[in-house]
Short mmCIF file of C-alpha atoms in Angstrom, two decimals:
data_model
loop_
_atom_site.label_atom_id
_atom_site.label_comp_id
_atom_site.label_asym_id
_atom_site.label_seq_id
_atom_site.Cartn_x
_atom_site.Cartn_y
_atom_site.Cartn_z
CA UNK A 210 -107.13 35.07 75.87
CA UNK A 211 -104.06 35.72 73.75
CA UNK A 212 -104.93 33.21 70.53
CA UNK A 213 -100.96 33.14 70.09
CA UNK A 214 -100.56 31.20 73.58
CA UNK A 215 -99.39 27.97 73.68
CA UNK A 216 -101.73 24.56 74.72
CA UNK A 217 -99.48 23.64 77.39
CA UNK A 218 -100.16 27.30 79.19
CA UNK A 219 -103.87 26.39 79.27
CA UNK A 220 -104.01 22.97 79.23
CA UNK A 221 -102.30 20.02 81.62
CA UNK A 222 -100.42 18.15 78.88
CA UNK A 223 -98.50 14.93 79.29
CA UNK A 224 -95.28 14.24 77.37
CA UNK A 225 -97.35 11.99 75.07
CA UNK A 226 -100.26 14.26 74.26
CA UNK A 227 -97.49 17.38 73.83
CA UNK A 228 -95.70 14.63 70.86
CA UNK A 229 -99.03 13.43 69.64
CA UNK A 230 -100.47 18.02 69.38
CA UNK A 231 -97.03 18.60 67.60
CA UNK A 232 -97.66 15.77 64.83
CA UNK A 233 -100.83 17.06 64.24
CA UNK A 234 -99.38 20.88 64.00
CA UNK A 235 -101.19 22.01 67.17
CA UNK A 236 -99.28 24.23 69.41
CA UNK A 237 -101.23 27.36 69.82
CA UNK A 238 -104.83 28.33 70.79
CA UNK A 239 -104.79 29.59 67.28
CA UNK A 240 -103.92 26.10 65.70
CA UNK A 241 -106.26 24.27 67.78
CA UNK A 242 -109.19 27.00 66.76
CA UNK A 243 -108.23 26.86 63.50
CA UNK A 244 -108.23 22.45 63.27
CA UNK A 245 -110.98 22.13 61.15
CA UNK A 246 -113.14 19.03 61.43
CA UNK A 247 -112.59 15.91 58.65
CA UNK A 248 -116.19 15.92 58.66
CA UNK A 249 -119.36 16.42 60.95
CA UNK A 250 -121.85 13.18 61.84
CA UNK A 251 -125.03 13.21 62.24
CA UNK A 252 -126.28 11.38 65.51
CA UNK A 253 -129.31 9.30 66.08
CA UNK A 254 -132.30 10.63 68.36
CA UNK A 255 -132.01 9.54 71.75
CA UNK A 256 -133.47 6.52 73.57
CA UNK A 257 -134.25 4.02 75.98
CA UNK A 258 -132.24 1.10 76.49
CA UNK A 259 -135.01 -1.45 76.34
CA UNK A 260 -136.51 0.38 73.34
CA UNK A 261 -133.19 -0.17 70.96
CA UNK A 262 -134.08 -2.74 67.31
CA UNK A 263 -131.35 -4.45 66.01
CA UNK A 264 -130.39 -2.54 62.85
CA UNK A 265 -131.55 1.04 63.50
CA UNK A 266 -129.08 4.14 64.63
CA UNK A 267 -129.70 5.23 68.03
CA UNK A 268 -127.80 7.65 70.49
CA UNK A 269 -128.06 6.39 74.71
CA UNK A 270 -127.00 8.05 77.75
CA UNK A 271 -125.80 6.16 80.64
CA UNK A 272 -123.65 4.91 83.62
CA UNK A 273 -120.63 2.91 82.83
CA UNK A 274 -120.75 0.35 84.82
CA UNK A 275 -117.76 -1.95 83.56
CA UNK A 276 -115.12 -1.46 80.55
CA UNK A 277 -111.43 -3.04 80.00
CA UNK A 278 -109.16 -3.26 77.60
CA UNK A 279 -108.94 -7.18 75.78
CA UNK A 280 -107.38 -9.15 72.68
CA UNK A 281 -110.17 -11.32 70.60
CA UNK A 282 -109.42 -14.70 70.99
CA UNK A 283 -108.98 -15.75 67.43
CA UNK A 284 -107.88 -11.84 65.48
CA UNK A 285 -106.05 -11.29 68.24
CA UNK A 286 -107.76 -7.68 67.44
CA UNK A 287 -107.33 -5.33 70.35
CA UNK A 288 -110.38 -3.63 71.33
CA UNK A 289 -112.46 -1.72 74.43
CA UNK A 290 -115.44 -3.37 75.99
CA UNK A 291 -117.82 -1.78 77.83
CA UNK A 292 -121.58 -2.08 79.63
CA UNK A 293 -123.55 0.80 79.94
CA UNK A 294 -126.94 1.22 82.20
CA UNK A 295 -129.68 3.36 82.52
CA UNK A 296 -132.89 3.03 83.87
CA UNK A 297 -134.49 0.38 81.67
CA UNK A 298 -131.50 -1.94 81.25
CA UNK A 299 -128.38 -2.38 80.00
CA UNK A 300 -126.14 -3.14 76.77
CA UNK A 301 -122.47 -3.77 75.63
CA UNK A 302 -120.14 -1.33 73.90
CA UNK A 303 -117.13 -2.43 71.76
CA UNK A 304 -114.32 -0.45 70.56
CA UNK A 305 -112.55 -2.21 67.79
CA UNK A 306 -109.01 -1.29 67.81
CA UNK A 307 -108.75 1.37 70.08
CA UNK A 308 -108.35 -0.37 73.54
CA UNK A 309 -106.62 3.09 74.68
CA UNK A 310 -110.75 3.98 75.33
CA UNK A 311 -110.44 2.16 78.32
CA UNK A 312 -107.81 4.31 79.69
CA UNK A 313 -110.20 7.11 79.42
CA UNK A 314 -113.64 6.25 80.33
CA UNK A 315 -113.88 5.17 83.97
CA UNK A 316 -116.67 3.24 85.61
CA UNK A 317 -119.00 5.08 87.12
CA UNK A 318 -119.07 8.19 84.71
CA UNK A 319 -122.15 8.98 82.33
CA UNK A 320 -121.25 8.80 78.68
CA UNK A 321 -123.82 9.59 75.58
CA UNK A 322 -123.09 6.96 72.72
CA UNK A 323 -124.65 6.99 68.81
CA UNK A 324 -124.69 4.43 66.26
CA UNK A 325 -126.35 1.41 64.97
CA UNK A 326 -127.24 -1.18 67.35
CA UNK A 327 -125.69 -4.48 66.13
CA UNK A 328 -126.64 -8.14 67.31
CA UNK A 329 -124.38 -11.06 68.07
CA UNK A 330 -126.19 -13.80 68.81
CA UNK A 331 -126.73 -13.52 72.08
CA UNK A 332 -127.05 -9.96 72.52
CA UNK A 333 -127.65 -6.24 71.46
CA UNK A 334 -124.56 -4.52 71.53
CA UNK A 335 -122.45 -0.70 70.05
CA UNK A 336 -119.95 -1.34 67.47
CA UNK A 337 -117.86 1.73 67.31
CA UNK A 338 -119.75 4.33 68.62
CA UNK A 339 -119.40 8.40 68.37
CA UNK A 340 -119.16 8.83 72.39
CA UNK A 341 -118.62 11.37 75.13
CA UNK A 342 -119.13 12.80 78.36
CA UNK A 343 -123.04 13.17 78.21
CA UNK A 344 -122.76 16.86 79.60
CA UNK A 345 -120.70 17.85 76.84
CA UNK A 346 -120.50 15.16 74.58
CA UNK A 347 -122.83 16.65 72.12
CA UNK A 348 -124.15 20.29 71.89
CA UNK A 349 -127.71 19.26 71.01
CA UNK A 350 -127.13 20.45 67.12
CA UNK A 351 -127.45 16.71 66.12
CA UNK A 352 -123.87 17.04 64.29
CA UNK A 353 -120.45 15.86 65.90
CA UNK A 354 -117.57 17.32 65.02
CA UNK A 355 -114.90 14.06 63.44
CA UNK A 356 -111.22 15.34 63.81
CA UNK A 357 -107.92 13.88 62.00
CA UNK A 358 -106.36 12.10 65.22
CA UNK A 359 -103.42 10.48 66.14
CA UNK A 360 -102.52 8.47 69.02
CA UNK A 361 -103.17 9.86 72.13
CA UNK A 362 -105.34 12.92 70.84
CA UNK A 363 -108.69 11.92 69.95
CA UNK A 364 -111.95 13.88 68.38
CA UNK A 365 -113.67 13.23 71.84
CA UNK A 366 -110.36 15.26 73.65
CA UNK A 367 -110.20 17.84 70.86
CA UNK A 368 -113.96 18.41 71.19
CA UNK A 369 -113.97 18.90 74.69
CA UNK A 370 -111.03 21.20 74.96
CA UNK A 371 -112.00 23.33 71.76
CA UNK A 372 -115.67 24.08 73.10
CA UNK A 373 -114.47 24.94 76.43
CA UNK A 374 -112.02 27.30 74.82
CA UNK A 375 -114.36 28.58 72.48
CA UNK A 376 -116.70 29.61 76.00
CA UNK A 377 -114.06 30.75 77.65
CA UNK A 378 -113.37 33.59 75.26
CA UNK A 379 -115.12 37.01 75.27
CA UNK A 380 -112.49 39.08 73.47
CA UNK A 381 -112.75 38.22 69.83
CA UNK A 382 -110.52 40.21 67.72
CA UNK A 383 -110.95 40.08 63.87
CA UNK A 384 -108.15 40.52 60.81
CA UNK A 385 -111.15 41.29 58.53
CA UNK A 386 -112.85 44.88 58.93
CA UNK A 387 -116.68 44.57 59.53
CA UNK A 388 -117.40 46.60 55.99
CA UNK A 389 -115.38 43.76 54.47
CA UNK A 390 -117.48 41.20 56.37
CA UNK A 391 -120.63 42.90 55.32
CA UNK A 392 -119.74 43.16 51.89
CA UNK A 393 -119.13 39.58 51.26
CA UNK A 394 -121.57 38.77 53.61
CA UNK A 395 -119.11 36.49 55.70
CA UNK A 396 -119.57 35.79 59.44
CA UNK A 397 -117.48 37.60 62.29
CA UNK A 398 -114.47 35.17 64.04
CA UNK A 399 -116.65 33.79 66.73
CA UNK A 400 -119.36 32.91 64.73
CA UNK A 401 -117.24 31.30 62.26
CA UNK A 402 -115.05 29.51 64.61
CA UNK A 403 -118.30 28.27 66.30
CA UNK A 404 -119.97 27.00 63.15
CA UNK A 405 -116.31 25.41 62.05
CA UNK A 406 -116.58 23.09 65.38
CA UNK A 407 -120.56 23.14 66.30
CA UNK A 408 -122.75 24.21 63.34
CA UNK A 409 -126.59 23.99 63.79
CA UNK A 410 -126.68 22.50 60.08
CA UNK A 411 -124.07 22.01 57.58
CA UNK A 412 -124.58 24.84 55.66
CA UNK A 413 -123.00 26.64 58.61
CA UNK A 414 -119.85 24.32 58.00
CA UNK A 415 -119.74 25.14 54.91
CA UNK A 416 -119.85 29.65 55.10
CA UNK A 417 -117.30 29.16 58.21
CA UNK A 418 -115.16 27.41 55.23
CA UNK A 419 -115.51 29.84 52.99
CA UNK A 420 -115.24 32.75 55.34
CA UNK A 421 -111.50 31.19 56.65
CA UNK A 422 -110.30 30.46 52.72
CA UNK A 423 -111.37 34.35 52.40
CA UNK A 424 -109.05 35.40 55.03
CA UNK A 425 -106.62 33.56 54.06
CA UNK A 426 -105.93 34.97 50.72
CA UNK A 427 -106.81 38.56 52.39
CA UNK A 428 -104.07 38.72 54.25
CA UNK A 429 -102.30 37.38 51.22
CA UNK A 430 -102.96 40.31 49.50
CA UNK A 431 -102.74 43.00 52.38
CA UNK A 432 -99.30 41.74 53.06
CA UNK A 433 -98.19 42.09 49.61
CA UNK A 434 -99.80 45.72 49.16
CA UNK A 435 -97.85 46.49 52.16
CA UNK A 436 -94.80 45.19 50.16
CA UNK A 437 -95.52 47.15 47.57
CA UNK A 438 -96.15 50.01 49.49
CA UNK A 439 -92.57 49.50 51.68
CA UNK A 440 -90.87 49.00 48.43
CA UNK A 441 -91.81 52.38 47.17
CA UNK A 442 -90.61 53.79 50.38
CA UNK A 443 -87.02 51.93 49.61
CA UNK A 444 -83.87 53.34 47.80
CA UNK A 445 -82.42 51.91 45.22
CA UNK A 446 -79.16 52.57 42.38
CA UNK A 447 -80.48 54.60 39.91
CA UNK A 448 -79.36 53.37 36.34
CA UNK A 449 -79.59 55.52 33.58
CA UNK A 450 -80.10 54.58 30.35
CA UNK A 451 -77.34 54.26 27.73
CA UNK A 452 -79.66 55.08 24.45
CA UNK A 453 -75.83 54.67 22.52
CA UNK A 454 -74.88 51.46 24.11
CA UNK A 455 -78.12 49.89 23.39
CA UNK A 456 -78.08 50.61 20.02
CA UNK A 457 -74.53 48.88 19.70
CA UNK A 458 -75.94 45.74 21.67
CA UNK A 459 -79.21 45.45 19.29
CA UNK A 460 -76.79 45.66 16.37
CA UNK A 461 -74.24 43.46 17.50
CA UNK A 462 -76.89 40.38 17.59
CA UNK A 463 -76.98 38.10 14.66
CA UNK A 464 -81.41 38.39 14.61
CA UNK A 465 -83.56 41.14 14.55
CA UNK A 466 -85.53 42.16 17.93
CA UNK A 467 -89.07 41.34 17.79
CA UNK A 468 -91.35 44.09 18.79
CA UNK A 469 -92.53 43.14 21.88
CA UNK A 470 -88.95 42.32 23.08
CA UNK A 471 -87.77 46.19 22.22
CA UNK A 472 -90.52 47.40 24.17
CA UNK A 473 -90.03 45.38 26.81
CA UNK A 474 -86.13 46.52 27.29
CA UNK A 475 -87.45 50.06 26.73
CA UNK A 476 -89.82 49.92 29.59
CA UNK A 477 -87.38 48.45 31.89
CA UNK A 478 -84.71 51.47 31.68
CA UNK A 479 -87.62 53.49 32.13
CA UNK A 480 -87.89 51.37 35.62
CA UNK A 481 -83.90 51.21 36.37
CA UNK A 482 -83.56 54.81 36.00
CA UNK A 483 -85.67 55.28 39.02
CA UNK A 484 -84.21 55.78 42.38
CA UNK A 485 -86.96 52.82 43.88
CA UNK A 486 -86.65 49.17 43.38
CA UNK A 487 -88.08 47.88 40.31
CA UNK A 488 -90.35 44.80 40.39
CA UNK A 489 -91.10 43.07 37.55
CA UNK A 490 -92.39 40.22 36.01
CA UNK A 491 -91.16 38.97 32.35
CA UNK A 492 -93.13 35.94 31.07
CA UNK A 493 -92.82 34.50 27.57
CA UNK A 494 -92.34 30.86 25.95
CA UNK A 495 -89.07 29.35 25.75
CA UNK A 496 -87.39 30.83 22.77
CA UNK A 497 -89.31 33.73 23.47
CA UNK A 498 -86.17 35.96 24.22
CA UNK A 499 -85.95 36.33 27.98
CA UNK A 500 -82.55 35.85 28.22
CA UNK A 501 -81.87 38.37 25.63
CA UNK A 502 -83.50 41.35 27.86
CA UNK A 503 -81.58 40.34 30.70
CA UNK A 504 -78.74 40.68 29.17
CA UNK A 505 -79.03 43.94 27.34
CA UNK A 506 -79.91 45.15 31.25
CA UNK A 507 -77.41 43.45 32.53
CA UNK A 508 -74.82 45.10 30.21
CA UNK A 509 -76.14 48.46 30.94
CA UNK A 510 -75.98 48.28 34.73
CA UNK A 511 -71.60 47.04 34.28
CA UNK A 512 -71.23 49.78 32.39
CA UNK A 513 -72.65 51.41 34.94
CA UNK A 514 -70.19 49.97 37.51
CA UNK A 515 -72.86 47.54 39.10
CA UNK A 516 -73.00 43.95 39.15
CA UNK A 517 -75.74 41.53 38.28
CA UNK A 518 -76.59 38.43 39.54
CA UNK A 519 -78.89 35.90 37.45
CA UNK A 520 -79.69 32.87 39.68
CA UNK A 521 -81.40 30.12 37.87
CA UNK A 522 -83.22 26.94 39.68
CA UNK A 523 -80.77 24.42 38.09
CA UNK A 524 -77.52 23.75 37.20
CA UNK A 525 -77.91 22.77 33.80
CA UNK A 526 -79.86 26.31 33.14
CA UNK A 527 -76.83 28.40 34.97
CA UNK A 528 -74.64 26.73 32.56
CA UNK A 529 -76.98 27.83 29.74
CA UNK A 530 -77.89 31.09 30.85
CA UNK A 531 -73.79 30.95 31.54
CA UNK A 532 -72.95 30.59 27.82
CA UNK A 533 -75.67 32.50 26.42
CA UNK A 534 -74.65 35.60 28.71
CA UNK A 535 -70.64 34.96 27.25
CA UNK A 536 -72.05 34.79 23.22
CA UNK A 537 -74.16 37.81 23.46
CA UNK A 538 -71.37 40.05 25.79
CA UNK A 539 -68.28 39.19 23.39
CA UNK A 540 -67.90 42.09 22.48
CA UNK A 541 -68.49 44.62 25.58
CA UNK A 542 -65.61 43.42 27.20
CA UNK A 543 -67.65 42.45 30.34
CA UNK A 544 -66.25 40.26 32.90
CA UNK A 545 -69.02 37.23 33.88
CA UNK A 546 -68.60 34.14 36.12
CA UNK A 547 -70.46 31.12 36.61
CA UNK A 548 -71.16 30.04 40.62
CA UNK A 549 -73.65 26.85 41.85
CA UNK A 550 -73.15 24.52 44.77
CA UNK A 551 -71.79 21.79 43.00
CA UNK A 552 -68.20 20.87 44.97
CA UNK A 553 -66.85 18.76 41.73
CA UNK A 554 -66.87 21.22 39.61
CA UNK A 555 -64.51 24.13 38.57
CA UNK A 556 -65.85 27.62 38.98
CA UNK A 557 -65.12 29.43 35.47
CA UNK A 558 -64.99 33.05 35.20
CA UNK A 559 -65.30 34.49 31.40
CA UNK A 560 -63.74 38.16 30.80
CA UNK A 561 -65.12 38.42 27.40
CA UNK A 562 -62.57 39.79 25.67
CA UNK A 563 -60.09 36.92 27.16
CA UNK A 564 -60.14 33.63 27.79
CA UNK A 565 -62.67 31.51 29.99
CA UNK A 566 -60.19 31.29 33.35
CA UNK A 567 -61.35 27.90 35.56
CA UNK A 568 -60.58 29.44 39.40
CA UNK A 569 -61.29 27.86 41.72
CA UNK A 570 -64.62 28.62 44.06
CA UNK A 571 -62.36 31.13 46.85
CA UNK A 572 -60.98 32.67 43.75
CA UNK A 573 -63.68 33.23 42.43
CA UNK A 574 -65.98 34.89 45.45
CA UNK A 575 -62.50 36.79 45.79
CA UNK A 576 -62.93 37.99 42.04
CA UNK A 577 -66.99 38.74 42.99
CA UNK A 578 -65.99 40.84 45.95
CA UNK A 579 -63.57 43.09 44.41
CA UNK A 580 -65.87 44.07 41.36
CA UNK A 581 -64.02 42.10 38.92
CA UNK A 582 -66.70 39.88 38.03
CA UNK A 583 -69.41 42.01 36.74
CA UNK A 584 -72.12 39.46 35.92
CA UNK A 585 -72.17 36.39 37.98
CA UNK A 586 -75.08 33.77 37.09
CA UNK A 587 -75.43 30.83 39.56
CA UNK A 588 -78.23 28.43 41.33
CA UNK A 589 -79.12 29.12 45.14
CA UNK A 590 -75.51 28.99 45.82
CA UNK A 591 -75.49 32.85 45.15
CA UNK A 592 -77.42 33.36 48.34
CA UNK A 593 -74.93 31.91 50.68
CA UNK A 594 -73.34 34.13 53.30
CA UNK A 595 -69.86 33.94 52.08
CA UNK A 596 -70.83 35.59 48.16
CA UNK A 597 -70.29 38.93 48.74
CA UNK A 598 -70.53 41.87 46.29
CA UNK A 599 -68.96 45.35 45.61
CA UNK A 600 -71.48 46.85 44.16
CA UNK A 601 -74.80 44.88 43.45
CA UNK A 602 -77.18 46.65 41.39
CA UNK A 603 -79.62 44.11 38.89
CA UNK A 604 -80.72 40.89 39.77
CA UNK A 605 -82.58 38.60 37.68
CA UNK A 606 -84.22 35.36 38.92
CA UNK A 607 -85.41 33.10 36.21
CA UNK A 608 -88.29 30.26 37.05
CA UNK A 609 -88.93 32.60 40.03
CA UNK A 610 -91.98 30.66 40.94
CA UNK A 611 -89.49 28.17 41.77
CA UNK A 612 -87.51 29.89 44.41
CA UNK A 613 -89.32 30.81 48.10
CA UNK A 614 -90.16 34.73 49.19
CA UNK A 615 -87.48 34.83 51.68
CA UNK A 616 -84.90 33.32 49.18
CA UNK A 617 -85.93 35.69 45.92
CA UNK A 618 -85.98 38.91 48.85
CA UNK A 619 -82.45 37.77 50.01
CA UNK A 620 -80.76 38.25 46.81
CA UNK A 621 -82.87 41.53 46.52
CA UNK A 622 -80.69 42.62 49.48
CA UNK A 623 -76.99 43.43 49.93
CA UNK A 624 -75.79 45.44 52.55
CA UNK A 625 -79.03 46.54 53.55
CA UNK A 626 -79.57 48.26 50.43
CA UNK A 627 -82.63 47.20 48.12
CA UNK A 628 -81.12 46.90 44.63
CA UNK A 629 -83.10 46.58 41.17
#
């Protein structure tokens, strides 16, 4: 069975239970495999009618043999009431709130109901009971598997269609090689899966857990060694270094460089002068001079005849990032513009040895285009389709953490051509 299938393929749906499946997420064999129980329950032992005490938890098998839907008198509470016989006698089931129960269980059938045997005056009766089909109902373990439900989809229907999915499967592929397995002692798929639904004790539960948490952040990590991997593969601008123009730059700032910020730039035009992407990650306190090493790279790759884009989360820190870009660049007559989505705003462009121009936003992406704007810092508007660049070789995202994959690897890509 092909785990990507959908439920309706392999299961007789109804427009209500296909709603209810896609609330709960559950579209595929895989998502309904992978729906791991709230919590398991631990049944009562089984008995005789006639042998239930008020008080005690029990589990019964027998015939129904009368259940409707009704509406207390004086709650108004609607509820599912039922009378179930064996051999020995009979007693009356209640399902508070959930009169749909009656829509489902039909007189005549054998059910297998656990819980504590209340009293009402007059009578023994089941408040609430863990039920089911007493073929299937429960797999003899002594725990029952309690799912999140919503209307229409119910632990008793998840139950039943996830064990007889579970048997109906002989092919049982697994993501994680058996030495991994071995090594971290973790259970194959279809003992996991198994002991996620039907453990024998809740230990089980528990290493079926683990084992899916495991995989998860696996294939985290194989997919981003394969990204590495690609990315190595990849051709990028080369950038070489400028040893002159980054003496001018350091010299032309009113503070000193720290140590740890020279080294920093230094290892990056080590990076940029490689024909493969670079991928790097610069972290530091606010203050700590970020900015700074972006844009002594960023003035290095113009001069170079390749634009940089710096997107920033916010507005307010494009501005910034804006104006900080335009104080330290005065004097390397670079051309930088400022683009975010805001539509009440002007869209200034700063040549740095002229004035700051306000263009409008066609102007602008007409300006970014051509080349003339050689920096160009902006929020996720940079990303749209209609920003365009001549020749896009750095791009810096600040806050990355705060950007998705897919958005960050966009602005990576222009033209199909990986860029620094």
């Amino acid at each position: 069975m092909d785990f990507n299938i959908p439920l309706e393929n392999i299961i007789r749906l109804t427009p209500q239970k296909k709603s209810a499946l896609k609330k709960l997420g559950l579209l595929s064999v895989r998502d309904l495999l992978l729906y791991a129980p709230a919590r398991h329950e631990k049944f009562a032992g089984l008995k005789k009618i006639s042998d239930l005490a008020i008080g005690e938890n029990a589990s019964i098998i027998g015939e129904v043999t009368r259940i409707e839907a009704q509406k207390t008198w004086r709650k108004k509470m609607n509820l599912a009431e039922a009378v179930i016989r064996d051999d020995t006698g009979s007693i009356k089931i209640i399902w508070f709130g959930q009169p749909y129960i009656a829509n489902i269980i039909k007189p005549g059938v054998r059910i297998q109901c656990s819980g504590r045997v209340q009293y009402d005056k007059k009578n023994i009766y089941f408040s609430n009971p863990m039920w089911g089909a007493a073929d299937n109902a429960f797999p003899g373990t002594g725990l029952l598997p309690i799912y999140s439900e919503t209307y229409a989809i119910s632990s008793q229907w998840l139950r039943y269609h996830i064990r007889k999915i579970l048997e109906e499967i002989n092919d049982w592929p697994d993501v994680i090689p058996e030495p991994i397995l071995k090594k971290y002692h973790l259970p194959h798929l279809k003992q996991a899966l198994w002991s996620l639904h039907f453990p024998k004790k809740p230990i089980e539960f528990e290493i079926a857990k683990k084992r899916f948490s495991f995989e998860e952040i696996f294939l985290i990590q194989l997919d981003r060694h394969l990204e590495r991997h690609l990315q190595k593969e990849t051709k990028a601008n080369a950038i070489m270094p400028d040893l002159a123009l980054m003496k001018r730059f350091v010299e032309s700032l009113p503070f000193k460089l720290t140590g740890a910020q020279r080294r920093v730039i230094w290892q990056i035009l080590e990076d940029v002068k490689k024909p493969t992407p670079m991928a790097r990650l610069l972290e530091g306190d606010v203050g700590s001079g970020k900015t700074i090493v972006a844009s002594a790279v960023a003035l290095l790759a113009a001069k170079k005849k390749l634009q940089t884009a710096f997107m920033a989360p916010t507005e307010i820190l494009a501005r910034q990032h804006f104006q900080e870009f335009i104080k330290r660049l005065e004097p390397f007559r670079v051309s930088i513009g400022l683009l975010t989505s805001s539509e009440s705003q002007k869209f200034p462009s700063k040549i740095s040895y002229k004035k700051t121009a306000d263009l409008s936003k066609a102007a602008l992406l007409k300006q970014l285009a051509s080349g003339e704007i050689q920096i160009i810092i902006g929020t996720h508007a940079l990303i749209q389709n209609k920003v365009k660049f001549k020749s896009l070789g750095f791009v810096v995202i600040d806050e990355q953490h705060r950007f998705g994959t897919s958005q960050r690897k966009r602005l990576a890509k222009e033209k199909e051509e990986v860029v620094k």
